[in-house]
Tab-separated table of N, CA and C in Angstrom:
chain	number	residue	atom	x	y	z
A	162	UNK	N	27.311	-0.940	-18.341
A	162	UNK	CA	26.476	-0.908	-17.157
A	162	UNK	C	24.996	-0.994	-17.525
A	163	UNK	N	24.591	-0.209	-18.531
A	163	UNK	CA	23.203	-0.228	-18.949
A	163	UNK	C	22.847	-1.578	-19.567
A	164	UNK	N	23.782	-2.178	-20.292
A	164	UNK	CA	23.552	-3.496	-20.891
A	164	UNK	C	23.290	-4.543	-19.810
A	165	UNK	N	24.049	-4.490	-18.721
A	165	UNK	CA	23.855	-5.419	-17.609
A	165	UNK	C	22.499	-5.214	-16.942
A	166	UNK	N	22.086	-3.962	-16.795
A	166	UNK	CA	20.789	-3.657	-16.190
A	166	UNK	C	19.644	-4.147	-17.067
A	167	UNK	N	19.771	-3.989	-18.389
A	167	UNK	CA	18.722	-4.453	-19.307
A	167	UNK	C	18.593	-5.963	-19.252
A	168	UNK	N	19.714	-6.670	-19.135
A	168	UNK	CA	19.661	-8.134	-19.045
A	168	UNK	C	19.092	-8.609	-17.717
A	169	UNK	N	19.405	-7.918	-16.645
A	169	UNK	CA	18.923	-8.319	-15.326
A	169	UNK	C	17.442	-8.001	-15.150
A	170	UNK	N	17.001	-6.858	-15.709
A	170	UNK	CA	15.608	-6.425	-15.594
A	170	UNK	C	15.032	-6.235	-16.991
A	171	UNK	N	14.535	-7.307	-17.613
A	171	UNK	CA	13.956	-7.143	-18.951
A	171	UNK	C	12.696	-6.276	-18.879
A	172	UNK	N	12.364	-5.572	-19.961
A	172	UNK	CA	11.216	-4.664	-19.923
A	172	UNK	C	9.898	-5.396	-19.708
A	173	UNK	N	8.969	-4.723	-19.077
A	173	UNK	CA	7.614	-5.258	-18.852
A	173	UNK	C	6.667	-4.586	-19.836
A	174	UNK	N	5.599	-5.279	-20.186
A	174	UNK	CA	4.606	-4.733	-21.114
A	174	UNK	C	3.358	-4.298	-20.368
A	175	UNK	N	2.515	-3.542	-21.038
A	175	UNK	CA	1.255	-3.102	-20.450
A	175	UNK	C	0.383	-4.327	-20.179
A	176	UNK	N	-0.182	-4.396	-18.982
A	176	UNK	CA	-1.025	-5.515	-18.595
A	176	UNK	C	-0.312	-6.547	-17.743
A	177	UNK	N	1.016	-6.488	-17.636
A	177	UNK	CA	1.749	-7.424	-16.789
A	177	UNK	C	1.419	-7.160	-15.318
A	178	UNK	N	1.402	-8.211	-14.519
A	178	UNK	CA	1.239	-8.068	-13.077
A	178	UNK	C	2.624	-7.963	-12.461
A	179	UNK	N	2.823	-6.964	-11.594
A	179	UNK	CA	4.120	-6.736	-10.964
A	179	UNK	C	3.958	-6.645	-9.451
A	180	UNK	N	5.061	-6.879	-8.752
A	180	UNK	CA	5.081	-6.829	-7.285
A	180	UNK	C	5.981	-5.690	-6.845
A	181	UNK	N	5.435	-4.781	-6.030
A	181	UNK	CA	6.186	-3.636	-5.518
A	181	UNK	C	6.393	-3.827	-4.025
A	182	UNK	N	7.627	-3.676	-3.576
A	182	UNK	CA	7.953	-3.790	-2.160
A	182	UNK	C	7.598	-2.489	-1.450
A	183	UNK	N	6.962	-2.610	-0.290
A	183	UNK	CA	6.579	-1.446	0.510
A	183	UNK	C	7.635	-1.242	1.588
A	184	UNK	N	8.134	-0.032	1.714
A	184	UNK	CA	9.123	0.261	2.743
A	184	UNK	C	8.500	0.135	4.128
A	185	UNK	N	9.327	-0.102	5.126
A	185	UNK	CA	8.847	-0.272	6.500
A	185	UNK	C	8.129	0.968	7.026
A	186	UNK	N	8.537	2.154	6.607
A	186	UNK	CA	7.906	3.372	7.105
A	186	UNK	C	6.520	3.591	6.499
A	187	UNK	N	6.192	2.898	5.417
A	187	UNK	CA	4.906	3.072	4.749
A	187	UNK	C	3.880	2.015	5.118
A	188	UNK	N	4.238	1.078	5.978
A	188	UNK	CA	3.304	0.006	6.317
A	188	UNK	C	3.344	-0.260	7.816
A	189	UNK	N	2.281	-0.886	8.302
A	189	UNK	CA	2.219	-1.279	9.705
A	189	UNK	C	2.949	-2.593	9.924
A	190	UNK	N	3.087	-2.987	11.166
A	190	UNK	CA	3.832	-4.205	11.488
A	190	UNK	C	3.211	-5.469	10.909
A	191	UNK	N	1.900	-5.569	10.940
A	191	UNK	CA	1.238	-6.776	10.462
A	191	UNK	C	0.807	-6.717	9.004
A	192	UNK	N	1.134	-5.631	8.317
A	192	UNK	CA	0.721	-5.469	6.927
A	192	UNK	C	1.647	-6.232	5.991
A	193	UNK	N	1.175	-6.551	4.790
A	193	UNK	CA	2.023	-7.268	3.830
A	193	UNK	C	3.211	-6.419	3.386
A	194	UNK	N	4.289	-7.084	3.003
A	194	UNK	CA	5.505	-6.388	2.584
A	194	UNK	C	5.468	-5.978	1.121
A	195	UNK	N	4.591	-6.601	0.343
A	195	UNK	CA	4.499	-6.325	-1.088
A	195	UNK	C	3.050	-6.124	-1.490
A	196	UNK	N	2.836	-5.393	-2.580
A	196	UNK	CA	1.510	-5.207	-3.156
A	196	UNK	C	1.602	-5.503	-4.646
A	197	UNK	N	0.566	-6.151	-5.172
A	197	UNK	CA	0.508	-6.452	-6.598
A	197	UNK	C	-0.157	-5.305	-7.345
A	198	UNK	N	0.408	-4.965	-8.491
A	198	UNK	CA	-0.116	-3.927	-9.369
A	198	UNK	C	-0.097	-4.440	-10.799
A	199	UNK	N	-0.801	-3.756	-11.668
A	199	UNK	CA	-0.743	-4.018	-13.101
A	199	UNK	C	-0.057	-2.829	-13.765
A	200	UNK	N	0.698	-3.097	-14.835
A	200	UNK	CA	1.334	-2.020	-15.589
A	200	UNK	C	0.258	-1.360	-16.434
A	201	UNK	N	0.006	-0.072	-16.183
A	201	UNK	CA	-1.059	0.659	-16.869
A	201	UNK	C	-0.532	1.342	-18.124
A	202	UNK	N	0.620	1.993	-18.025
A	202	UNK	CA	1.212	2.662	-19.178
A	202	UNK	C	2.721	2.743	-18.996
A	203	UNK	N	3.411	3.042	-20.104
A	203	UNK	CA	4.867	3.161	-20.090
A	203	UNK	C	5.230	4.502	-20.707
A	204	UNK	N	6.003	5.303	-19.987
A	204	UNK	CA	6.439	6.619	-20.462
A	204	UNK	C	7.896	6.535	-20.914
A	205	UNK	N	8.184	7.002	-22.089
A	205	UNK	CA	9.539	7.066	-22.658
A	205	UNK	C	10.236	5.709	-22.680
A	206	UNK	N	9.505	4.631	-22.616
A	206	UNK	CA	10.098	3.304	-22.671
A	206	UNK	C	10.812	2.880	-21.402
A	207	UNK	N	10.855	3.726	-20.376
A	207	UNK	CA	11.598	3.427	-19.154
A	207	UNK	C	10.771	3.527	-17.875
A	208	UNK	N	9.767	4.386	-17.860
A	208	UNK	CA	9.041	4.665	-16.634
A	208	UNK	C	7.632	4.083	-16.711
A	209	UNK	N	7.282	3.328	-15.679
A	209	UNK	CA	6.052	2.560	-15.670
A	209	UNK	C	5.036	3.173	-14.714
A	210	UNK	N	3.793	3.278	-15.174
A	210	UNK	CA	2.692	3.708	-14.318
A	210	UNK	C	1.979	2.447	-13.856
A	211	UNK	N	1.824	2.295	-12.534
A	211	UNK	CA	1.279	1.078	-11.945
A	211	UNK	C	-0.025	1.381	-11.220
A	212	UNK	N	-0.949	0.408	-11.225
A	212	UNK	CA	-2.205	0.599	-10.525
A	212	UNK	C	-2.874	-0.715	-10.194
A	213	UNK	N	-3.831	-0.665	-9.266
A	213	UNK	CA	-4.667	-1.818	-8.922
A	213	UNK	C	-6.059	-1.293	-8.579
A	214	UNK	N	-6.888	-2.123	-7.942
A	214	UNK	CA	-8.277	-1.713	-7.680
A	214	UNK	C	-8.383	-0.564	-6.681
A	215	UNK	N	-7.359	-0.340	-5.862
A	215	UNK	CA	-7.367	0.753	-4.884
A	215	UNK	C	-6.998	2.094	-5.509
A	216	UNK	N	-6.263	2.096	-6.618
A	216	UNK	CA	-5.863	3.343	-7.265
A	216	UNK	C	-4.599	3.173	-8.079
A	217	UNK	N	-4.209	4.252	-8.730
A	217	UNK	CA	-2.982	4.293	-9.525
A	217	UNK	C	-1.945	5.095	-8.760
A	218	UNK	N	-0.721	4.607	-8.727
A	218	UNK	CA	0.343	5.287	-7.987
A	218	UNK	C	0.713	6.582	-8.708
A	219	UNK	N	0.876	7.664	-7.944
A	219	UNK	CA	1.184	8.975	-8.509
A	219	UNK	C	2.539	8.999	-9.203
A	220	UNK	N	3.536	8.382	-8.612
A	220	UNK	CA	4.877	8.420	-9.185
A	220	UNK	C	5.058	7.292	-10.190
A	221	UNK	N	6.021	7.450	-11.075
A	221	UNK	CA	6.344	6.421	-12.049
A	221	UNK	C	7.551	5.630	-11.550
A	222	UNK	N	7.591	4.341	-11.879
A	222	UNK	CA	8.646	3.455	-11.410
A	222	UNK	C	9.558	3.059	-12.554
A	223	UNK	N	10.846	2.903	-12.260
A	223	UNK	CA	11.762	2.337	-13.241
A	223	UNK	C	11.703	0.816	-13.116
A	224	UNK	N	12.254	0.132	-14.083
A	224	UNK	CA	12.124	-1.321	-14.145
A	224	UNK	C	12.804	-2.008	-12.963
A	225	UNK	N	13.816	-1.411	-12.375
A	225	UNK	CA	14.532	-2.041	-11.264
A	225	UNK	C	13.794	-1.930	-9.934
A	226	UNK	N	12.675	-1.201	-9.877
A	226	UNK	CA	11.956	-0.980	-8.620
A	226	UNK	C	10.823	-1.972	-8.385
A	227	UNK	N	10.589	-2.899	-9.296
A	227	UNK	CA	9.536	-3.899	-9.114
A	227	UNK	C	9.937	-5.203	-9.782
A	228	UNK	N	9.229	-6.280	-9.404
A	228	UNK	CA	9.453	-7.607	-9.977
A	228	UNK	C	8.226	-8.006	-10.790
A	229	UNK	N	8.450	-8.630	-11.925
A	229	UNK	CA	7.346	-9.081	-12.776
A	229	UNK	C	6.889	-10.454	-12.299
A	230	UNK	N	5.587	-10.637	-12.152
A	230	UNK	CA	5.010	-11.928	-11.766
A	230	UNK	C	4.812	-12.778	-13.024
A	231	UNK	N	5.024	-14.081	-12.925
A	231	UNK	CA	4.891	-14.925	-14.114
A	231	UNK	C	3.452	-15.101	-14.594
A	232	UNK	N	2.479	-14.993	-13.712
A	232	UNK	CA	1.077	-15.183	-14.084
A	232	UNK	C	0.334	-13.850	-14.034
A	233	UNK	N	-0.629	-13.629	-14.928
A	233	UNK	CA	-1.429	-12.394	-14.884
A	233	UNK	C	-2.488	-12.479	-13.787
A	234	UNK	N	-2.256	-11.814	-12.674
A	234	UNK	CA	-3.168	-11.857	-11.534
A	234	UNK	C	-4.113	-10.658	-11.489
A	235	UNK	N	-3.699	-9.535	-12.053
A	235	UNK	CA	-4.517	-8.321	-12.091
A	235	UNK	C	-4.593	-7.866	-13.544
A	236	UNK	N	-5.785	-7.563	-14.013
A	236	UNK	CA	-5.939	-7.056	-15.374
A	236	UNK	C	-6.041	-5.535	-15.353
A	237	UNK	N	-5.810	-4.928	-16.501
A	237	UNK	CA	-5.868	-3.472	-16.604
A	237	UNK	C	-7.301	-2.980	-16.410
A	238	UNK	N	-8.298	-3.828	-16.703
A	238	UNK	CA	-9.700	-3.439	-16.530
A	238	UNK	C	-10.063	-3.219	-15.063
A	239	UNK	N	-9.370	-3.887	-14.138
A	239	UNK	CA	-9.661	-3.777	-12.709
A	239	UNK	C	-9.055	-2.525	-12.073
A	240	UNK	N	-8.166	-1.843	-12.781
A	240	UNK	CA	-7.406	-0.733	-12.212
A	240	UNK	C	-8.282	0.514	-12.085
A	241	UNK	N	-8.220	1.140	-10.908
A	241	UNK	CA	-8.928	2.397	-10.658
A	241	UNK	C	-8.062	3.554	-11.154
A	242	UNK	N	-8.692	4.591	-11.690
A	242	UNK	CA	-7.956	5.725	-12.252
A	242	UNK	C	-7.602	6.791	-11.232
A	243	UNK	N	-8.040	6.652	-9.990
A	243	UNK	CA	-7.735	7.671	-8.980
A	243	UNK	C	-6.265	7.612	-8.604
A	244	UNK	N	-5.606	8.769	-8.587
A	244	UNK	CA	-4.182	8.856	-8.264
A	244	UNK	C	-4.002	8.901	-6.753
A	245	UNK	N	-3.159	8.016	-6.237
A	245	UNK	CA	-2.861	7.964	-4.802
A	245	UNK	C	-1.388	7.663	-4.612
A	246	UNK	N	-0.890	7.932	-3.410
A	246	UNK	CA	0.483	7.571	-3.096
A	246	UNK	C	0.531	6.097	-2.699
A	247	UNK	N	1.721	5.535	-2.693
A	247	UNK	CA	1.883	4.134	-2.314
A	247	UNK	C	1.454	3.910	-0.872
A	248	UNK	N	1.714	4.888	0.000
A	248	UNK	CA	1.321	4.762	1.411
A	248	UNK	C	-0.200	4.716	1.557
A	249	UNK	N	-0.926	5.529	0.789
A	249	UNK	CA	-2.387	5.515	0.850
A	249	UNK	C	-2.947	4.179	0.362
A	250	UNK	N	-2.384	3.652	-0.711
A	250	UNK	CA	-2.842	2.365	-1.235
A	250	UNK	C	-2.552	1.259	-0.232
A	251	UNK	N	-1.368	1.294	0.387
A	251	UNK	CA	-1.024	0.291	1.398
A	251	UNK	C	-1.962	0.382	2.598
A	252	UNK	N	-2.340	1.600	2.990
A	252	UNK	CA	-3.256	1.774	4.114
A	252	UNK	C	-4.635	1.236	3.772
A	253	UNK	N	-5.115	1.477	2.554
A	253	UNK	CA	-6.429	0.985	2.147
A	253	UNK	C	-6.473	-0.536	2.058
A	254	UNK	N	-5.363	-1.161	1.710
A	254	UNK	CA	-5.319	-2.617	1.576
A	254	UNK	C	-5.017	-3.310	2.902
A	255	UNK	N	-4.652	-2.536	3.921
A	255	UNK	CA	-4.289	-3.093	5.210
A	255	UNK	C	-5.514	-3.565	5.988
A	256	UNK	N	-5.369	-4.671	6.678
A	256	UNK	CA	-6.450	-5.142	7.538
A	256	UNK	C	-6.348	-4.531	8.942
A	257	UNK	N	-5.216	-3.901	9.242
A	257	UNK	CA	-4.990	-3.333	10.573
A	257	UNK	C	-5.053	-1.816	10.606
A	258	UNK	N	-5.286	-1.174	9.485
A	258	UNK	CA	-5.396	0.278	9.493
A	258	UNK	C	-4.167	1.008	9.012
A	259	UNK	N	-3.163	0.302	8.546
A	259	UNK	CA	-1.990	0.956	7.985
A	259	UNK	C	-0.931	1.296	9.007
A	260	UNK	N	-0.050	2.193	8.587
A	260	UNK	CA	1.092	2.570	9.399
A	260	UNK	C	0.632	3.390	10.593
A	261	UNK	N	1.215	3.144	11.745
A	261	UNK	CA	0.833	3.847	12.965
A	261	UNK	C	-0.348	3.183	13.638
A	262	UNK	N	-0.896	3.825	14.632
A	262	UNK	CA	-2.074	3.310	15.310
A	262	UNK	C	-2.906	4.477	15.803
A	263	UNK	N	-4.169	4.196	16.093
A	263	UNK	CA	-5.048	5.222	16.632
A	263	UNK	C	-5.312	4.918	18.091
A	264	UNK	N	-5.572	5.949	18.838
A	264	UNK	CA	-5.993	5.774	20.221
A	264	UNK	C	-6.900	6.920	20.593
A	265	UNK	N	-7.724	6.701	21.600
A	265	UNK	CA	-8.742	7.697	21.910
A	265	UNK	C	-8.465	8.489	23.187
A	266	UNK	N	-7.922	7.881	24.202
A	266	UNK	CA	-7.667	8.539	25.492
A	266	UNK	C	-8.943	9.088	26.121
A	267	UNK	N	-10.047	8.376	25.992
A	267	UNK	CA	-11.330	8.795	26.574
A	267	UNK	C	-11.302	8.604	28.095
A	268	UNK	N	-12.089	9.410	28.770
A	268	UNK	CA	-12.238	9.273	30.213
A	268	UNK	C	-13.571	8.625	30.563
A	269	UNK	N	-14.418	8.392	29.558
A	269	UNK	CA	-15.732	7.800	29.797
A	269	UNK	C	-15.742	6.348	29.313
A	270	UNK	N	-16.919	5.830	29.027
A	270	UNK	CA	-17.074	4.415	28.686
A	270	UNK	C	-16.902	4.097	27.201
A	271	UNK	N	-16.670	5.068	26.364
A	271	UNK	CA	-16.510	4.883	24.917
A	271	UNK	C	-17.761	4.282	24.281
A	272	UNK	N	-18.924	4.785	24.675
A	272	UNK	CA	-20.142	4.234	24.091
A	272	UNK	C	-20.769	5.174	23.068
A	273	UNK	N	-20.227	6.395	22.889
A	273	UNK	CA	-20.749	7.317	21.886
A	273	UNK	C	-19.692	7.539	20.798
A	274	UNK	N	-20.081	8.240	19.754
A	274	UNK	CA	-19.152	8.508	18.662
A	274	UNK	C	-18.178	9.645	18.963
A	275	UNK	N	-18.181	10.162	20.194
A	275	UNK	CA	-17.152	11.105	20.603
A	275	UNK	C	-15.807	10.401	20.723
A	276	UNK	N	-15.863	9.105	20.964
A	276	UNK	CA	-14.647	8.289	21.032
A	276	UNK	C	-14.087	8.138	19.614
A	277	UNK	N	-12.785	8.471	19.406
A	277	UNK	CA	-12.178	8.371	18.083
A	277	UNK	C	-12.201	6.945	17.557
A	278	UNK	N	-11.971	5.982	18.432
A	278	UNK	CA	-11.950	4.580	18.006
A	278	UNK	C	-13.331	4.127	17.543
A	279	UNK	N	-14.347	4.426	18.335
A	279	UNK	CA	-15.715	4.007	17.989
A	279	UNK	C	-16.189	4.699	16.717
A	280	UNK	N	-15.844	5.970	16.535
A	280	UNK	CA	-16.226	6.693	15.323
A	280	UNK	C	-15.541	6.121	14.088
A	281	UNK	N	-14.319	5.604	14.251
A	281	UNK	CA	-13.587	5.010	13.130
A	281	UNK	C	-14.005	3.579	12.853
A	282	UNK	N	-14.767	2.984	13.772
A	282	UNK	CA	-15.218	1.607	13.583
A	282	UNK	C	-14.204	0.568	14.010
A	283	UNK	N	-13.264	0.961	14.892
A	283	UNK	CA	-12.291	0.000	15.414
A	283	UNK	C	-12.479	-0.129	16.920
A	284	UNK	N	-11.952	-1.213	17.469
A	284	UNK	CA	-12.058	-1.443	18.909
A	284	UNK	C	-10.944	-0.721	19.641
A	285	UNK	N	-11.233	-0.298	20.864
A	285	UNK	CA	-10.207	0.296	21.714
A	285	UNK	C	-9.181	-0.777	22.078
A	286	UNK	N	-7.958	-0.360	22.309
A	286	UNK	CA	-6.907	-1.307	22.685
A	286	UNK	C	-6.203	-0.824	23.943
A	287	UNK	N	-5.145	-1.493	24.324
A	287	UNK	CA	-4.455	-1.171	25.574
A	287	UNK	C	-3.743	0.174	25.514
A	288	UNK	N	-3.474	0.711	24.334
A	288	UNK	CA	-2.817	2.008	24.223
A	288	UNK	C	-3.790	3.160	24.473
A	289	UNK	N	-5.091	2.910	24.358
A	289	UNK	CA	-6.093	3.968	24.546
A	289	UNK	C	-6.172	4.384	26.011
A	290	UNK	N	-6.661	3.511	26.821
A	290	UNK	CA	-6.825	3.774	28.248
A	290	UNK	C	-6.740	2.418	28.930
A	291	UNK	N	-5.757	2.260	29.782
A	291	UNK	CA	-5.400	0.934	30.265
A	291	UNK	C	-6.388	0.344	31.251
A	292	UNK	N	-6.754	1.035	32.290
A	292	UNK	CA	-7.533	0.409	33.342
A	292	UNK	C	-8.959	0.929	33.450
A	293	UNK	N	-9.339	1.875	32.614
A	293	UNK	CA	-10.696	2.424	32.689
A	293	UNK	C	-11.704	1.459	32.084
A	294	UNK	N	-12.941	1.535	32.555
A	294	UNK	CA	-14.007	0.731	32.011
A	294	UNK	C	-14.311	1.175	30.587
A	295	UNK	N	-14.359	0.245	29.636
A	295	UNK	CA	-14.586	0.575	28.240
A	295	UNK	C	-15.606	-0.389	27.655
A	296	UNK	N	-16.585	0.152	26.934
A	296	UNK	CA	-17.602	-0.676	26.288
A	296	UNK	C	-17.272	-0.941	24.825
A	297	UNK	N	-16.114	-0.494	24.381
A	297	UNK	CA	-15.723	-0.662	22.979
A	297	UNK	C	-14.501	-1.572	22.832
A	298	UNK	N	-14.390	-2.585	23.705
A	298	UNK	CA	-13.238	-3.506	23.615
A	298	UNK	C	-13.631	-4.801	22.979
C-alpha cells in the first residue's frame, strides 16, 4: 500500500510550487478553488510546510494533500513567515472578502463610518437593507 502511494505521489523538494485545494466551507462562492504555495520545509521526510506571500500555513501537509506544479511559480524568498490558517490565507487572497458575507442593516443613509460596510471599505448590497435610501451602493 505504501509502495503504491509513493509511486502515485512522488516526494516534493523545498522550493517546489504546489497547488492546494480549498474546501467549500473555507472559501466564498466566487473565490478560487485552489491556491499556489511553495514548499518551505519538510519534517520527518513526510510532512510539508507550505507558504506564499500571504503567510505560512500553520498545519503540515502530507504529500497526498497537494499537487506539484511543473513550473516554479513561487520562490521561497517570496514566502511570508507569519503563521496563518488556510481559511485566513484564502480570505486575504479573495477579491470578494472570503467565506460568508457582511451586511450592515443600517436605518440611515450609510454615509458615516457607523455603517459596517462603509467602515470595511465595501459597498452595501441587497442583503443589507433592501428598499432604504443608501449612499454607499
